Amino acid sequence: MSNKKVNQKREAFAKKQEQDGRKVVNWIFGVFVVLAIAFCAYSIFKYA
């Protein structure tokens, strides 16, 4: 393979990895938000 094709494949792979990484980070933050809301609801009903 030529050097140009190798660089294109490497860039495409890096772009895909970045998109997948962002997706994972968004899922993690989403789970944290849901857990925070659940904890707030638990605290309100436990002490109310």
PDB file of N, CA, C and O in Angstrom:
ATOM      1  N   MET A   1       0.839  -1.177   0.000  1.00  0.00           N
ATOM      2  CA  MET A   1       0.000   0.000   0.000  1.00  0.00           C
ATOM      3  C   MET A   1       0.888   1.246   0.000  1.00  0.00           C
ATOM      4  O   MET A   1       1.947   1.259   0.591  1.00  0.00           O
ATOM      5  N   SER A   2       0.384   2.247  -0.612  1.00  0.00           N
ATOM      6  CA  SER A   2       1.144   3.489  -0.643  1.00  0.00           C
ATOM      7  C   SER A   2       0.988   4.222   0.690  1.00  0.00           C
ATOM      8  O   SER A   2       0.079   3.955   1.472  1.00  0.00           O
ATOM      9  N   ASN A   3       1.905   5.124   0.914  1.00  0.00           N
ATOM     10  CA  ASN A   3       1.904   5.894   2.158  1.00  0.00           C
ATOM     11  C   ASN A   3       0.630   6.730   2.289  1.00  0.00           C
ATOM     12  O   ASN A   3       0.111   6.923   3.387  1.00  0.00           O
ATOM     13  N   LYS A   4       0.103   7.199   1.166  1.00  0.00           N
ATOM     14  CA  LYS A   4      -1.110   8.024   1.186  1.00  0.00           C
ATOM     15  C   LYS A   4      -2.316   7.208   1.674  1.00  0.00           C
ATOM     16  O   LYS A   4      -3.115   7.682   2.489  1.00  0.00           O
ATOM     17  N   LYS A   5      -2.423   5.978   1.186  1.00  0.00           N
ATOM     18  CA  LYS A   5      -3.542   5.128   1.613  1.00  0.00           C
ATOM     19  C   LYS A   5      -3.437   4.778   3.093  1.00  0.00           C
ATOM     20  O   LYS A   5      -4.444   4.728   3.804  1.00  0.00           O
ATOM     21  N   VAL A   6      -2.220   4.530   3.547  1.00  0.00           N
ATOM     22  CA  VAL A   6      -2.017   4.201   4.957  1.00  0.00           C
ATOM     23  C   VAL A   6      -2.442   5.385   5.827  1.00  0.00           C
ATOM     24  O   VAL A   6      -3.130   5.205   6.846  1.00  0.00           O
ATOM     25  N   ASN A   7      -2.046   6.589   5.426  1.00  0.00           N
ATOM     26  CA  ASN A   7      -2.428   7.782   6.194  1.00  0.00           C
ATOM     27  C   ASN A   7      -3.929   7.997   6.180  1.00  0.00           C
ATOM     28  O   ASN A   7      -4.515   8.394   7.188  1.00  0.00           O
ATOM     29  N   GLN A   8      -4.579   7.740   5.053  1.00  0.00           N
ATOM     30  CA  GLN A   8      -6.031   7.895   4.978  1.00  0.00           C
ATOM     31  C   GLN A   8      -6.720   6.902   5.901  1.00  0.00           C
ATOM     32  O   GLN A   8      -7.671   7.254   6.605  1.00  0.00           O
ATOM     33  N   LYS A   9      -6.245   5.658   5.897  1.00  0.00           N
ATOM     34  CA  LYS A   9      -6.842   4.649   6.780  1.00  0.00           C
ATOM     35  C   LYS A   9      -6.621   5.014   8.241  1.00  0.00           C
ATOM     36  O   LYS A   9      -7.514   4.861   9.077  1.00  0.00           O
ATOM     37  N   ARG A  10      -5.422   5.494   8.557  1.00  0.00           N
ATOM     38  CA  ARG A  10      -5.116   5.874   9.940  1.00  0.00           C
ATOM     39  C   ARG A  10      -6.013   7.032  10.377  1.00  0.00           C
ATOM     40  O   ARG A  10      -6.530   7.030  11.497  1.00  0.00           O
ATOM     41  N   GLU A  11      -6.206   8.022   9.519  1.00  0.00           N
ATOM     42  CA  GLU A  11      -7.065   9.161   9.854  1.00  0.00           C
ATOM     43  C   GLU A  11      -8.519   8.725  10.017  1.00  0.00           C
ATOM     44  O   GLU A  11      -9.214   9.190  10.919  1.00  0.00           O
ATOM     45  N   ALA A  12      -8.977   7.836   9.141  1.00  0.00           N
ATOM     46  CA  ALA A  12     -10.352   7.345   9.252  1.00  0.00           C
ATOM     47  C   ALA A  12     -10.544   6.571  10.551  1.00  0.00           C
ATOM     48  O   ALA A  12     -11.572   6.715  11.232  1.00  0.00           O
ATOM     49  N   PHE A  13      -9.553   5.761  10.901  1.00  0.00           N
ATOM     50  CA  PHE A  13      -9.634   4.998  12.143  1.00  0.00           C
ATOM     51  C   PHE A  13      -9.642   5.930  13.350  1.00  0.00           C
ATOM     52  O   PHE A  13     -10.430   5.740  14.289  1.00  0.00           O
ATOM     53  N   ALA A  14      -8.787   6.953  13.338  1.00  0.00           N
ATOM     54  CA  ALA A  14      -8.730   7.908  14.446  1.00  0.00           C
ATOM     55  C   ALA A  14     -10.054   8.661  14.578  1.00  0.00           C
ATOM     56  O   ALA A  14     -10.539   8.889  15.691  1.00  0.00           O
ATOM     57  N   LYS A  15     -10.643   9.028  13.458  1.00  0.00           N
ATOM     58  CA  LYS A  15     -11.932   9.733  13.487  1.00  0.00           C
ATOM     59  C   LYS A  15     -13.022   8.837  14.068  1.00  0.00           C
ATOM     60  O   LYS A  15     -13.822   9.276  14.896  1.00  0.00           O
ATOM     61  N   LYS A  16     -13.036   7.575  13.671  1.00  0.00           N
ATOM     62  CA  LYS A  16     -14.033   6.635  14.185  1.00  0.00           C
ATOM     63  C   LYS A  16     -13.836   6.421  15.687  1.00  0.00           C
ATOM     64  O   LYS A  16     -14.807   6.385  16.448  1.00  0.00           O
ATOM     65  N   GLN A  17     -12.592   6.294  16.124  1.00  0.00           N
ATOM     66  CA  GLN A  17     -12.309   6.127  17.541  1.00  0.00           C
ATOM     67  C   GLN A  17     -12.777   7.338  18.346  1.00  0.00           C
ATOM     68  O   GLN A  17     -13.322   7.194  19.439  1.00  0.00           O
ATOM     69  N   GLU A  18     -12.560   8.532  17.799  1.00  0.00           N
ATOM     70  CA  GLU A  18     -12.979   9.745  18.491  1.00  0.00           C
ATOM     71  C   GLU A  18     -14.496   9.790  18.625  1.00  0.00           C
ATOM     72  O   GLU A  18     -15.022  10.129  19.695  1.00  0.00           O
ATOM     73  N   GLN A  19     -15.207   9.428  17.568  1.00  0.00           N
ATOM     74  CA  GLN A  19     -16.665   9.434  17.625  1.00  0.00           C
ATOM     75  C   GLN A  19     -17.170   8.406  18.639  1.00  0.00           C
ATOM     76  O   GLN A  19     -18.087   8.685  19.422  1.00  0.00           O
ATOM     77  N   ASP A  20     -16.566   7.216  18.634  1.00  0.00           N
ATOM     78  CA  ASP A  20     -16.980   6.194  19.591  1.00  0.00           C
ATOM     79  C   ASP A  20     -16.666   6.630  21.024  1.00  0.00           C
ATOM     80  O   ASP A  20     -17.458   6.384  21.940  1.00  0.00           O
ATOM     81  N   GLY A  21     -15.541   7.276  21.214  1.00  0.00           N
ATOM     82  CA  GLY A  21     -15.175   7.763  22.539  1.00  0.00           C
ATOM     83  C   GLY A  21     -16.147   8.806  23.044  1.00  0.00           C
ATOM     84  O   GLY A  21     -16.538   8.794  24.218  1.00  0.00           O
ATOM     85  N   ARG A  22     -16.540   9.707  22.157  1.00  0.00           N
ATOM     86  CA  ARG A  22     -17.522  10.731  22.557  1.00  0.00           C
ATOM     87  C   ARG A  22     -18.849  10.079  22.945  1.00  0.00           C
ATOM     88  O   ARG A  22     -19.512  10.508  23.892  1.00  0.00           O
ATOM     89  N   LYS A  23     -19.232   9.051  22.214  1.00  0.00           N
ATOM     90  CA  LYS A  23     -20.480   8.347  22.508  1.00  0.00           C
ATOM     91  C   LYS A  23     -20.430   7.728  23.906  1.00  0.00           C
ATOM     92  O   LYS A  23     -21.392   7.817  24.682  1.00  0.00           O
ATOM     93  N   VAL A  24     -19.303   7.109  24.236  1.00  0.00           N
ATOM     94  CA  VAL A  24     -19.144   6.486  25.550  1.00  0.00           C
ATOM     95  C   VAL A  24     -19.179   7.535  26.658  1.00  0.00           C
ATOM     96  O   VAL A  24     -19.840   7.346  27.687  1.00  0.00           O
ATOM     97  N   VAL A  25     -18.488   8.647  26.453  1.00  0.00           N
ATOM     98  CA  VAL A  25     -18.480   9.713  27.460  1.00  0.00           C
ATOM     99  C   VAL A  25     -19.885  10.261  27.657  1.00  0.00           C
ATOM    100  O   VAL A  25     -20.320  10.505  28.797  1.00  0.00           O
ATOM    101  N   ASN A  26     -20.626  10.446  26.583  1.00  0.00           N
ATOM    102  CA  ASN A  26     -22.003  10.940  26.698  1.00  0.00           C
ATOM    103  C   ASN A  26     -22.872   9.957  27.475  1.00  0.00           C
ATOM    104  O   ASN A  26     -23.709  10.370  28.291  1.00  0.00           O
ATOM    105  N   TRP A  27     -22.705   8.659  27.239  1.00  0.00           N
ATOM    106  CA  TRP A  27     -23.459   7.652  27.980  1.00  0.00           C
ATOM    107  C   TRP A  27     -23.115   7.712  29.464  1.00  0.00           C
ATOM    108  O   TRP A  27     -24.003   7.635  30.329  1.00  0.00           O
ATOM    109  N   ILE A  28     -21.835   7.855  29.781  1.00  0.00           N
ATOM    110  CA  ILE A  28     -21.417   7.908  31.187  1.00  0.00           C
ATOM    111  C   ILE A  28     -22.039   9.116  31.880  1.00  0.00           C
ATOM    112  O   ILE A  28     -22.589   9.005  32.982  1.00  0.00           O
ATOM    113  N   PHE A  29     -21.976  10.299  31.242  1.00  0.00           N
ATOM    114  CA  PHE A  29     -22.592  11.488  31.837  1.00  0.00           C
ATOM    115  C   PHE A  29     -24.105  11.324  31.964  1.00  0.00           C
ATOM    116  O   PHE A  29     -24.696  11.762  32.954  1.00  0.00           O
ATOM    117  N   GLY A  30     -24.725  10.701  30.989  1.00  0.00           N
ATOM    118  CA  GLY A  30     -26.163  10.456  31.066  1.00  0.00           C
ATOM    119  C   GLY A  30     -26.532   9.581  32.248  1.00  0.00           C
ATOM    120  O   GLY A  30     -27.504   9.847  32.965  1.00  0.00           O
ATOM    121  N   VAL A  31     -25.749   8.546  32.472  1.00  0.00           N
ATOM    122  CA  VAL A  31     -25.997   7.660  33.616  1.00  0.00           C
ATOM    123  C   VAL A  31     -25.812   8.421  34.918  1.00  0.00           C
ATOM    124  O   VAL A  31     -26.602   8.261  35.857  1.00  0.00           O
ATOM    125  N   PHE A  32     -24.770   9.264  35.000  1.00  0.00           N
ATOM    126  CA  PHE A  32     -24.574  10.069  36.202  1.00  0.00           C
ATOM    127  C   PHE A  32     -25.760  10.985  36.465  1.00  0.00           C
ATOM    128  O   PHE A  32     -26.191  11.152  37.616  1.00  0.00           O
ATOM    129  N   VAL A  33     -26.296  11.590  35.439  1.00  0.00           N
ATOM    130  CA  VAL A  33     -27.451  12.479  35.602  1.00  0.00           C
ATOM    131  C   VAL A  33     -28.657  11.699  36.110  1.00  0.00           C
ATOM    132  O   VAL A  33     -29.352  12.129  37.038  1.00  0.00           O
ATOM    133  N   VAL A  34     -28.902  10.540  35.530  1.00  0.00           N
ATOM    134  CA  VAL A  34     -30.035   9.715  35.965  1.00  0.00           C
ATOM    135  C   VAL A  34     -29.859   9.281  37.413  1.00  0.00           C
ATOM    136  O   VAL A  34     -30.810   9.326  38.210  1.00  0.00           O
ATOM    137  N   LEU A  35     -28.641   8.870  37.778  1.00  0.00           N
ATOM    138  CA  LEU A  35     -28.393   8.475  39.168  1.00  0.00           C
ATOM    139  C   LEU A  35     -28.563   9.654  40.125  1.00  0.00           C
ATOM    140  O   LEU A  35     -29.087   9.487  41.235  1.00  0.00           O
ATOM    141  N   ALA A  36     -28.143  10.843  39.709  1.00  0.00           N
ATOM    142  CA  ALA A  36     -28.303  12.023  40.552  1.00  0.00           C
ATOM    143  C   ALA A  36     -29.778  12.340  40.765  1.00  0.00           C
ATOM    144  O   ALA A  36     -30.197  12.656  41.887  1.00  0.00           O
ATOM    145  N   ILE A  37     -30.558  12.247  39.714  1.00  0.00           N
ATOM    146  CA  ILE A  37     -32.002  12.495  39.842  1.00  0.00           C
ATOM    147  C   ILE A  37     -32.649  11.455  40.745  1.00  0.00           C
ATOM    148  O   ILE A  37     -33.479  11.781  41.608  1.00  0.00           O
ATOM    149  N   ALA A  38     -32.246  10.203  40.583  1.00  0.00           N
ATOM    150  CA  ALA A  38     -32.790   9.138  41.429  1.00  0.00           C
ATOM    151  C   ALA A  38     -32.413   9.368  42.887  1.00  0.00           C
ATOM    152  O   ALA A  38     -33.234   9.172  43.795  1.00  0.00           O
ATOM    153  N   PHE A  39     -31.176   9.797  43.147  1.00  0.00           N
ATOM    154  CA  PHE A  39     -30.747  10.057  44.516  1.00  0.00           C
ATOM    155  C   PHE A  39     -31.521  11.223  45.120  1.00  0.00           C
ATOM    156  O   PHE A  39     -31.902  11.178  46.304  1.00  0.00           O
ATOM    157  N   CYS A  40     -31.759  12.259  44.322  1.00  0.00           N
ATOM    158  CA  CYS A  40     -32.545  13.407  44.814  1.00  0.00           C
ATOM    159  C   CYS A  40     -33.965  12.959  45.169  1.00  0.00           C
ATOM    160  O   CYS A  40     -34.492  13.340  46.228  1.00  0.00           O
ATOM    161  N   ALA A  41     -34.562  12.165  44.319  1.00  0.00           N
ATOM    162  CA  ALA A  41     -35.912  11.690  44.585  1.00  0.00           C
ATOM    163  C   ALA A  41     -35.920  10.817  45.854  1.00  0.00           C
ATOM    164  O   ALA A  41     -36.813  10.941  46.694  1.00  0.00           O
ATOM    165  N   TYR A  42     -34.933   9.953  45.992  1.00  0.00           N
ATOM    166  CA  TYR A  42     -34.822   9.109  47.178  1.00  0.00           C
ATOM    167  C   TYR A  42     -34.691   9.956  48.434  1.00  0.00           C
ATOM    168  O   TYR A  42     -35.351   9.702  49.447  1.00  0.00           O
ATOM    169  N   SER A  43     -33.841  10.973  48.365  1.00  0.00           N
ATOM    170  CA  SER A  43     -33.620  11.834  49.536  1.00  0.00           C
ATOM    171  C   SER A  43     -34.877  12.597  49.904  1.00  0.00           C
ATOM    172  O   SER A  43     -35.203  12.748  51.094  1.00  0.00           O
ATOM    173  N   ILE A  44     -35.583  13.082  48.926  1.00  0.00           N
ATOM    174  CA  ILE A  44     -36.816  13.839  49.189  1.00  0.00           C
ATOM    175  C   ILE A  44     -37.871  12.944  49.847  1.00  0.00           C
ATOM    176  O   ILE A  44     -38.495  13.326  50.833  1.00  0.00           O
ATOM    177  N   PHE A  45     -38.048  11.740  49.310  1.00  0.00           N
ATOM    178  CA  PHE A  45     -39.089  10.854  49.867  1.00  0.00           C
ATOM    179  C   PHE A  45     -38.675  10.224  51.188  1.00  0.00           C
ATOM    180  O   PHE A  45     -39.519   9.922  52.017  1.00  0.00           O
ATOM    181  N   LYS A  46     -37.383  10.060  51.424  1.00  0.00           N
ATOM    182  CA  LYS A  46     -36.936   9.461  52.669  1.00  0.00           C
ATOM    183  C   LYS A  46     -37.108  10.440  53.823  1.00  0.00           C
ATOM    184  O   LYS A  46     -37.499  10.042  54.922  1.00  0.00           O
ATOM    185  N   TYR A  47     -36.806  11.711  53.611  1.00  0.00           N
ATOM    186  CA  TYR A  47     -36.832  12.686  54.689  1.00  0.00           C
ATOM    187  C   TYR A  47     -38.107  13.534  54.697  1.00  0.00           C
ATOM    188  O   TYR A  47     -38.246  14.398  55.538  1.00  0.00           O
ATOM    189  N   ALA A  48     -39.024  13.268  53.801  1.00  0.00           N
ATOM    190  CA  ALA A  48     -40.263  14.067  53.770  1.00  0.00           C
ATOM    191  C   ALA A  48     -41.333  13.436  54.620  1.00  0.00           C
ATOM    192  O   ALA A  48     -41.345  12.343  54.985  1.00  0.00           O
TER     193      ALA A  48
END
